[in-house]
CSV table of C-alpha atoms and ligand atoms in Angstrom, one decimal:
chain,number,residue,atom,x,y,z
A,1,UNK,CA,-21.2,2.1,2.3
A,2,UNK,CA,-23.2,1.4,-0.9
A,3,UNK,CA,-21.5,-1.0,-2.1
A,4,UNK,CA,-22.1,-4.6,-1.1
A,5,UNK,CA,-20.0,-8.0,-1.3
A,6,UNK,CA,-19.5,-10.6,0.7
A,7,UNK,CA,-16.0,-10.2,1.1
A,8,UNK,CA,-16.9,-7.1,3.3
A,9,UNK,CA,-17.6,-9.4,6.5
A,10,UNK,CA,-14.4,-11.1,5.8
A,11,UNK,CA,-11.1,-10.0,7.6
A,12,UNK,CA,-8.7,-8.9,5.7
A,13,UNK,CA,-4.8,-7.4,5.8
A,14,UNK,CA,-3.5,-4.6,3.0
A,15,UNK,CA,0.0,-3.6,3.3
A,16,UNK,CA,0.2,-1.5,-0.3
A,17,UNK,CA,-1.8,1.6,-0.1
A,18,UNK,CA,-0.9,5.0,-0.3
A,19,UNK,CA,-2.3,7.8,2.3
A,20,UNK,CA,-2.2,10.2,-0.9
A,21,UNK,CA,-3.8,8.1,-3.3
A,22,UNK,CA,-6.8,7.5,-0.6
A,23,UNK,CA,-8.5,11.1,0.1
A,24,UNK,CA,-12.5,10.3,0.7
A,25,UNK,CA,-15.3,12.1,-0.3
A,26,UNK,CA,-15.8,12.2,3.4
A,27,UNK,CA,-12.7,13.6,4.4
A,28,UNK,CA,-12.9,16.3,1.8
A,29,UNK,CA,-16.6,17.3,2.8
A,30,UNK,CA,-14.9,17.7,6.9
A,31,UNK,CA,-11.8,20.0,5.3
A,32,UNK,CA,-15.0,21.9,3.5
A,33,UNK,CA,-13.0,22.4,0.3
A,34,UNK,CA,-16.3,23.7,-1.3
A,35,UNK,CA,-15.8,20.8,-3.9
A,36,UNK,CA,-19.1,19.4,-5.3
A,37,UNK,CA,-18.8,15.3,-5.9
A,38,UNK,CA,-18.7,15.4,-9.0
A,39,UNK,CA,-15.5,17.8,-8.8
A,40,UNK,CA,-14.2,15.4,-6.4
A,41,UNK,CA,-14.7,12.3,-9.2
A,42,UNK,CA,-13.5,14.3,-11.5
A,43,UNK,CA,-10.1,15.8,-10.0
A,44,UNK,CA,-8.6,13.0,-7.5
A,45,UNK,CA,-9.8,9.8,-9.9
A,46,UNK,CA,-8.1,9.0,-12.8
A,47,UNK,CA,-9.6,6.8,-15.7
A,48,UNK,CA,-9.8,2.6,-15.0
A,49,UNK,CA,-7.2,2.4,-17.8
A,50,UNK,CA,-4.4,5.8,-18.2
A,51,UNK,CA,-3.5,6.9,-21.7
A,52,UNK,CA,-0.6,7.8,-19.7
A,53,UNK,CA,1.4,7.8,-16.8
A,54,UNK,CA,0.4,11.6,-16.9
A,55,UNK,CA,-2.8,11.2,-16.6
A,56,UNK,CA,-2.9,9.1,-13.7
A,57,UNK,CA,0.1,11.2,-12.1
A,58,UNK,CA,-2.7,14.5,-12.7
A,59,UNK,CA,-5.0,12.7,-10.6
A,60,UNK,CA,-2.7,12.5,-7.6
A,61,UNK,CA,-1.9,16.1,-7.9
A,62,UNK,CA,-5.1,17.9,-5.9
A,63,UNK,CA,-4.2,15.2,-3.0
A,64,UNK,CA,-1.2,16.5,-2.5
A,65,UNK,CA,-2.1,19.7,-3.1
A,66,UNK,CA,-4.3,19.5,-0.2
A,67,UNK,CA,-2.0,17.2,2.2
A,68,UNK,CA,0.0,20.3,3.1
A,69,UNK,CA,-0.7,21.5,6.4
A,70,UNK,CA,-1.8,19.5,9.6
A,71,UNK,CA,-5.5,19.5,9.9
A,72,UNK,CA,-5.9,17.9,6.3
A,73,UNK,CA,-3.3,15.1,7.0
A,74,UNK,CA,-4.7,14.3,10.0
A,75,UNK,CA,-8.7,14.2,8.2
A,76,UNK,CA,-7.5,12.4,5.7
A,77,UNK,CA,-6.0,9.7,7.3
A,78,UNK,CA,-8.6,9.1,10.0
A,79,UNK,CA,-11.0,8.8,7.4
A,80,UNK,CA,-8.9,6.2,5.6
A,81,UNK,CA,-8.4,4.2,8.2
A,82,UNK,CA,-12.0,4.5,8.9
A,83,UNK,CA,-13.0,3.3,5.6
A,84,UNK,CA,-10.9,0.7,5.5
A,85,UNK,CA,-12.3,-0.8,8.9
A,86,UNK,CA,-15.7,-0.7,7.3
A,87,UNK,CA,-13.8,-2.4,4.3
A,88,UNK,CA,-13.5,-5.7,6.8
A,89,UNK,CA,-9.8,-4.4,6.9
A,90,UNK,CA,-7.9,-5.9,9.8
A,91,UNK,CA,-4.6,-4.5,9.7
A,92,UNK,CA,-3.7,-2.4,7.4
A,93,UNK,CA,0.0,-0.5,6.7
A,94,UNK,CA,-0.1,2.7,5.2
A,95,UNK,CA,2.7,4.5,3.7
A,96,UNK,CA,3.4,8.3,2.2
A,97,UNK,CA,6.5,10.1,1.6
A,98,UNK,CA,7.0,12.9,4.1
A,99,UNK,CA,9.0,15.2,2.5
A,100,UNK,CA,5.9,15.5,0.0
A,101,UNK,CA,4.0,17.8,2.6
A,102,UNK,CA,6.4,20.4,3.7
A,103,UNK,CA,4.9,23.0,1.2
A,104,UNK,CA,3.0,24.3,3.6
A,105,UNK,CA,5.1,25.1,6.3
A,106,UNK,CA,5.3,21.5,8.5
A,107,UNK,CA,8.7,20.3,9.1
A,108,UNK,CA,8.8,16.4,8.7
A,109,UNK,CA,8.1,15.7,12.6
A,110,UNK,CA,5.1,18.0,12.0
A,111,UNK,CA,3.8,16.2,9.1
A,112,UNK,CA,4.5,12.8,11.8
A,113,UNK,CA,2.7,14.1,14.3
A,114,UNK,CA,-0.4,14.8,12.2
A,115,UNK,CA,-1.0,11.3,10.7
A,116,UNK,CA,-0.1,9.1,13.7
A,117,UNK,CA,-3.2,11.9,15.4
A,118,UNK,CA,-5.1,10.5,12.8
A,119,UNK,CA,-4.5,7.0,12.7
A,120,UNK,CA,-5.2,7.2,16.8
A,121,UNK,CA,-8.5,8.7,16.6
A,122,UNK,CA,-9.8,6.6,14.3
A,123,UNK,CA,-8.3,2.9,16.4
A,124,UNK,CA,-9.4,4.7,19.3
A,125,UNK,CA,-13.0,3.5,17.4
A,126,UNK,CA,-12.8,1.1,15.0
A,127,UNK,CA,-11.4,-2.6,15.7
A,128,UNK,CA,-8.4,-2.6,13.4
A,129,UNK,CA,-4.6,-2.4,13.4
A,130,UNK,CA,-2.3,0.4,11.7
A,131,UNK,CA,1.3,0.7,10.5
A,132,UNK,CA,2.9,3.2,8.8
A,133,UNK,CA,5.6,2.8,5.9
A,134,UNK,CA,8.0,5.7,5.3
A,135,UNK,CA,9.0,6.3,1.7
A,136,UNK,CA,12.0,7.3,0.1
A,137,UNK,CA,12.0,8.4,-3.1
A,138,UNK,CA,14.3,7.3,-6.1
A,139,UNK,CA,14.3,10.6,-7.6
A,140,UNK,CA,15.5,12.2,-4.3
A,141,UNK,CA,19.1,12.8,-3.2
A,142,UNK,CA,20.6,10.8,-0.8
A,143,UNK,CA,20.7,12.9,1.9
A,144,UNK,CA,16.6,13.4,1.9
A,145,UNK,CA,15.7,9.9,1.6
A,146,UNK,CA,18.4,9.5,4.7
A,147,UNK,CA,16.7,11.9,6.5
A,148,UNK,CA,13.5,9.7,5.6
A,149,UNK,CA,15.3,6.8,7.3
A,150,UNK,CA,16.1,8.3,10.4
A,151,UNK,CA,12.6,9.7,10.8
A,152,UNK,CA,11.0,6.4,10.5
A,153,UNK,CA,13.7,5.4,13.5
A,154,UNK,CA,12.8,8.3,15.7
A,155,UNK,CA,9.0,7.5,15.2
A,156,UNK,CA,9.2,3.8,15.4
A,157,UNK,CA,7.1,3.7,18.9
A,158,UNK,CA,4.8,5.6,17.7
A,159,UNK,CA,3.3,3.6,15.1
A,160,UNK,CA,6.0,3.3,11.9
A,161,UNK,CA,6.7,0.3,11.2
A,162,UNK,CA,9.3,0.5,8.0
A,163,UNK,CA,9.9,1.9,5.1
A,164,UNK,CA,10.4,1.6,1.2
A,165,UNK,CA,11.6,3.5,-1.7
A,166,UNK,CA,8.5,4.4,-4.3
A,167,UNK,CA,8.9,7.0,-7.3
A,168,UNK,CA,9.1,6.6,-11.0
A,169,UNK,CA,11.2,2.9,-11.3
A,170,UNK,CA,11.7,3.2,-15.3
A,171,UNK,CA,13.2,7.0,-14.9
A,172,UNK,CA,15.3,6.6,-12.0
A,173,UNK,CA,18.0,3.9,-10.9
A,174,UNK,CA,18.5,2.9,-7.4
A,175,UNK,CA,22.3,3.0,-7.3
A,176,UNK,CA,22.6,6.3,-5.0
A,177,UNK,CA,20.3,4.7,-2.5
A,178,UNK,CA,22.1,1.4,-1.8
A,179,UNK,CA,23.8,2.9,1.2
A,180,UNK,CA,20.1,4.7,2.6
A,181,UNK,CA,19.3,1.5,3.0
A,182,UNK,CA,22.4,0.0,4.6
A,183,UNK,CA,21.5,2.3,7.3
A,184,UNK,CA,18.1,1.2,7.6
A,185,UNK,CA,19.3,-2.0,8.4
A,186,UNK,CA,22.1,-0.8,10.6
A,187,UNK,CA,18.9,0.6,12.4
A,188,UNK,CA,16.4,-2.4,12.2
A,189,UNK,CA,13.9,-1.3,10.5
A,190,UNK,CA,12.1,-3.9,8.2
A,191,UNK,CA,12.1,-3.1,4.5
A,192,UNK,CA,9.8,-3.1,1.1
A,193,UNK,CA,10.9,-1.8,-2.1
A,194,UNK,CA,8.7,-0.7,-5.1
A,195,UNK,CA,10.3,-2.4,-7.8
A,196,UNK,CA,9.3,-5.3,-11.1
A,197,UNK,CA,6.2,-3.1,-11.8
A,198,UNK,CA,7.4,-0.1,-14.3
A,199,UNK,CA,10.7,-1.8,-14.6
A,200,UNK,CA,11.1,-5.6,-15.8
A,201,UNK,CA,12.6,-8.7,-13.7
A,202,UNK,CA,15.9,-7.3,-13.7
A,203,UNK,CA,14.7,-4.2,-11.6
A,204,UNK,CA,13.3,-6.2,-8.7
A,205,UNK,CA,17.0,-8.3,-8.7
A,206,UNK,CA,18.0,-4.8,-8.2
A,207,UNK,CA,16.0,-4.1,-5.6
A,208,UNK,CA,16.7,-7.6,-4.0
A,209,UNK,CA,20.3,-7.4,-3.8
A,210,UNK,CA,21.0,-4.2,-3.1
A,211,UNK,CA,18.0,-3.2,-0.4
A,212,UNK,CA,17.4,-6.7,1.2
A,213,UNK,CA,14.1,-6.1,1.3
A,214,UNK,CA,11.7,-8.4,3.5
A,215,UNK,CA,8.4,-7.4,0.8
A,216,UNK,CA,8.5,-6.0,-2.8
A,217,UNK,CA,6.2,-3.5,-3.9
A,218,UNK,CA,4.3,-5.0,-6.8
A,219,UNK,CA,6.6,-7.5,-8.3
A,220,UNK,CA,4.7,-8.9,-10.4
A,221,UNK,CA,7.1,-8.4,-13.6
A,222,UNK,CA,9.2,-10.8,-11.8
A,223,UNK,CA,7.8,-13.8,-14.2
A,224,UNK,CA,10.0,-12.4,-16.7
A,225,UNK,CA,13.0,-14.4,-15.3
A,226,UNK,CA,12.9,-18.2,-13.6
A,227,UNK,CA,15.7,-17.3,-11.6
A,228,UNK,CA,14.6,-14.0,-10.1
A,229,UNK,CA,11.3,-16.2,-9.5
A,230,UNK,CA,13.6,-18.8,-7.5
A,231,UNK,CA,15.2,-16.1,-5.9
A,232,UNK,CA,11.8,-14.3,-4.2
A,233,UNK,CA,10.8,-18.0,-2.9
A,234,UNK,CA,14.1,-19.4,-1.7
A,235,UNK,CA,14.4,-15.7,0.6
A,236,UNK,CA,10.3,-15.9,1.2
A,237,UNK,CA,10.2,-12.2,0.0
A,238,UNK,CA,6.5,-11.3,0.0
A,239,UNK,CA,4.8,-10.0,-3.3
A,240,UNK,CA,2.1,-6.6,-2.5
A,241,UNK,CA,0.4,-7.0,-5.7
A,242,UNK,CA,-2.2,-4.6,-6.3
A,243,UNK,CA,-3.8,-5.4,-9.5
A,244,UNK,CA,-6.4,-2.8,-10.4
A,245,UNK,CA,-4.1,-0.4,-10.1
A,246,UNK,CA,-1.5,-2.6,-12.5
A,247,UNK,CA,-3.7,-2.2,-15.2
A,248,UNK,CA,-4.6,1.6,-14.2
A,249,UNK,CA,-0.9,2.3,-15.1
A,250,UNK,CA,-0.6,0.2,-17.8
A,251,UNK,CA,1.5,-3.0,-16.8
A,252,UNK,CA,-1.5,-4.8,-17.7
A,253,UNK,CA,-3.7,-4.1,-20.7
A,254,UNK,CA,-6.6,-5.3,-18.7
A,255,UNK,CA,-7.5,-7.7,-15.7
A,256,UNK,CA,-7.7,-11.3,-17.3
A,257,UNK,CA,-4.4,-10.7,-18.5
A,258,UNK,CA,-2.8,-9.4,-15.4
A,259,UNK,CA,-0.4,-12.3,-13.9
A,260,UNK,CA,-1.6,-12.6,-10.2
A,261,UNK,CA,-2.8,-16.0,-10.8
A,262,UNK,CA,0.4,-17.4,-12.3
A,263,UNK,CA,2.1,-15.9,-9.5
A,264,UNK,CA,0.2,-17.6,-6.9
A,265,UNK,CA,0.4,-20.8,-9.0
A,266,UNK,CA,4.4,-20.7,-8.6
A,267,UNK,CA,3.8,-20.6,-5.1
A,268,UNK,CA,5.4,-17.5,-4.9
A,269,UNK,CA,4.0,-15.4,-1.3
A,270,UNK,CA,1.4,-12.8,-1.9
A,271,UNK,CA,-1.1,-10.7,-0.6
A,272,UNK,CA,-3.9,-8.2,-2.7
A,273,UNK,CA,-4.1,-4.6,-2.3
A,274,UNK,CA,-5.7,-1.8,-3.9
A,275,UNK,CA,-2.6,1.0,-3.9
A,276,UNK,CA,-4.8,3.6,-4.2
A,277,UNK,CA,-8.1,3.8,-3.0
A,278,UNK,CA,-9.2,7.0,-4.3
A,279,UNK,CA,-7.2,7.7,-7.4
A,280,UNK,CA,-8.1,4.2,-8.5
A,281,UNK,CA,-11.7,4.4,-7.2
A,282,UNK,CA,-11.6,1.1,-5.5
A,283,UNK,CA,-12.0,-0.9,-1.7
A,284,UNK,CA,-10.3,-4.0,-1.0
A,285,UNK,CA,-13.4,-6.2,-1.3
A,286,UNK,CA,-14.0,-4.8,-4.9
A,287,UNK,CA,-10.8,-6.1,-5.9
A,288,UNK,CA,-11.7,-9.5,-4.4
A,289,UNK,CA,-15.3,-9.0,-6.8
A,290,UNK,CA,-13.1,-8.4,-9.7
A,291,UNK,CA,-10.6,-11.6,-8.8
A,292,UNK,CA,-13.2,-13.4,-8.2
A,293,UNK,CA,-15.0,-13.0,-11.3
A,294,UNK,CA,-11.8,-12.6,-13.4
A,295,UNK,CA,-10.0,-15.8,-12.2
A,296,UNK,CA,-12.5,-17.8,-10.3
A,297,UNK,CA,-11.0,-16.9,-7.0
A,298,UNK,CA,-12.7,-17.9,-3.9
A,299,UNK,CA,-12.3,-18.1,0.0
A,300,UNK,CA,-9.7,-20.5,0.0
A,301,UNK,CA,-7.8,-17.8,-2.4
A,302,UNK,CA,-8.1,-14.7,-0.5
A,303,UNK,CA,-7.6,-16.6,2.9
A,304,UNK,CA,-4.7,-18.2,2.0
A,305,UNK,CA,-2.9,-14.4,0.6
A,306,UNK,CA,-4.3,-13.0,3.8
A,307,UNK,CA,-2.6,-15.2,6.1
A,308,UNK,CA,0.9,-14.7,3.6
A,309,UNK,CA,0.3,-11.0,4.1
A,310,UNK,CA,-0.3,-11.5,8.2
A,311,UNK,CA,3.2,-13.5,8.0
A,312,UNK,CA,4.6,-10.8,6.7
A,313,UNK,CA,3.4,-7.8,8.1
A,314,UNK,CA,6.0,-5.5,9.4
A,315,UNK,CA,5.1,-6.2,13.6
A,316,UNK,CA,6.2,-8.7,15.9
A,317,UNK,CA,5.9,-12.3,16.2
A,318,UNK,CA,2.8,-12.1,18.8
A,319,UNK,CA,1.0,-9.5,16.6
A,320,UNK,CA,1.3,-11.3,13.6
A,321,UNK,CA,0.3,-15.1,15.1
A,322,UNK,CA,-3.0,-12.9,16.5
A,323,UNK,CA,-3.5,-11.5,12.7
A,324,UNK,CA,-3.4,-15.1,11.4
A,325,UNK,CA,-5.6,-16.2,14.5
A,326,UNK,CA,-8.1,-13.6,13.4
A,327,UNK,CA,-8.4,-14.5,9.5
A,328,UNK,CA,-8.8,-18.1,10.6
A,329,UNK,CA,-11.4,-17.6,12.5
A,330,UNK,CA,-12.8,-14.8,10.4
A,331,UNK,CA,-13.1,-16.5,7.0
A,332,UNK,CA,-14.4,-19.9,9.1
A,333,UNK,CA,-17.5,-17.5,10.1
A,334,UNK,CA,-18.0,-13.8,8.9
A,335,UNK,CA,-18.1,-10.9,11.6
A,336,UNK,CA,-20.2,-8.3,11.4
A,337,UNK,CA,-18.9,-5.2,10.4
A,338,UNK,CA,-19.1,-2.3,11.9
B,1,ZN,ZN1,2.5,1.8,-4.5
């Protein structure tokens, strides 16, 4: 890895990234797409700021393009996870929508099958923890997203740990997915929602009332009204804020006026992530650089979101209290990493 920061040694916990919004250079050079680098730049990264939501949504179109049949899936994921471990990533949940690669022929236990083989081979060698996240879709019919829910049930021992509903917020409403997620609670499975990012204040209320979610995707647009604000803290709803990609997409006209310091000032619970690693280009520890240098953000910062993120990370009470363990003894004294 090139790149060098001191935030690379620290431990750290992302719970908002998207497999198809991650594909490496290395995974592509192992599925020997013939792509040069600069192809690869070109086709599956979209600008630092979009003129459009288009333009950003052409960039994750390859990536999908590609994630249709087992092999690539797989690749693509152990890679991921293998960056991310070289990231100083920790624990890490990654989500995708499965109905998104049955193009090629997999049926949606197929497409399972192929990323939990690719999150296992690379834990089998890098130190670090995974969890998968299931999306529904908003512009999907009931029935599909349903059939998202029950998936994530069937595979729960073997590595998903919930799910959430992503997709175009501003287009679509959430009303015919209310009762998917009834049934995701009638089946235990813990929640996040992607909401208050496209869509103002009144859109993660939405989201809050209707899908009782433990985590909200990106939230940041939540500042638009005190009470929503009150809301998130009084039900100690974690905020994934990912705020390169904010700006990426628009929400933000640029960094220094992106809101992720006035959120943490409230008080309200948050953790960073990059949402896209690829499509963005960008690794956890650059967005701590760019915080950093932005807001004046230091260790104390990005230890005390880390440990909010480890509270809040979609596993069980002993996993997470060894998470927190981990970042407090991490950010006391850097590992080395591998
Ligand atoms: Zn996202």
């Amino acid at each position: 890895m090139l790149f060098s920061s001191s935030y690379l040694a620290r431990p750290k916990v992302e719970l908002h990234l998207h497999i198809d919004c991650s594909v490496s250079w290395t995974a592509l050079q192992r599925l020997e797409t013939g792509l040069s680098f600069e192809d690869f730049r070109a086709k599956f990264t979209a600008p630092e700021r979009c003129a459009s939501l288009k333009q950003y949504l052409d960039a994750i179109a390859p990536s999908c393009a590609l994630l249709q049949d087992a092999r690539a899936l797989q690749v693509v994921t152990e890679e991921l996870v293998a960056e991310l471990a070289q990231d100083g990533v920790i624990y890490a949940e990654l989500r995708f929508a499965p109905h998104t690669h049955l193009a090629g022929g997999l049926d949606l236990d197929g497409v399972m099958a192929a990323v939990a083989q690719g999150v296992r081979a690379a834990t089998d060698q890098y130190a670090i923890r995974v969890g998968l996240i299931l999306c529904a879709l908003r512009d999907y019919s009931a029935e599909s997203n349903i059939a998202v829910i029950d998936l994530a049930a069937r595979w729960r021992d073997r590595g998903v740990v919930g799910v959430d509903i992503a997709g175009d917020e501003a287009g679509h409403p959430l009303a015919h997915n209310y009762a998917t997620f009834d049934r995701a609670h009638d089946l235990g499975l813990d929640i996040t929602a992607h909401a208050g990012e496209a869509a103002g204040a009144e859109s993660v209320l939405e989201a809050l009332e209707k899908l009782r979610p433990k985590r909200i995707g990106h939230g940041v647009r939540c500042l638009e009204d005190d009470a929503v604000v009150a809301l998130l803290k009084a039900r100690d709803i974690h905020l994934e804020v990912c705020p390169s990609s904010n700006v990426q997409v628009g929400v933000f006209p640029s960094l220094d006026q992106h809101n992720v310091d006035k959120l943490s000032r409230r008080g309200l619970s948050l953790g960073i992530n990059t949402d896209a690693r690829t499509v963005a280009p960008i690794s956890l520890s650059q967005e701590y650089e760019r915080l950093e240098s932005t807001f004046g953000w230091g260790p104390g910062e990005f230890l005390a979101h880390n440990l909010e993120a480890a509270r809040h990370a979609f596993q069980p009470d002993a996993i997470r209290a060894e998470l927190v363990e981990s970042l407090l003894t991490g950010w006391k004294s850097p590992r080395s990493v591998s």
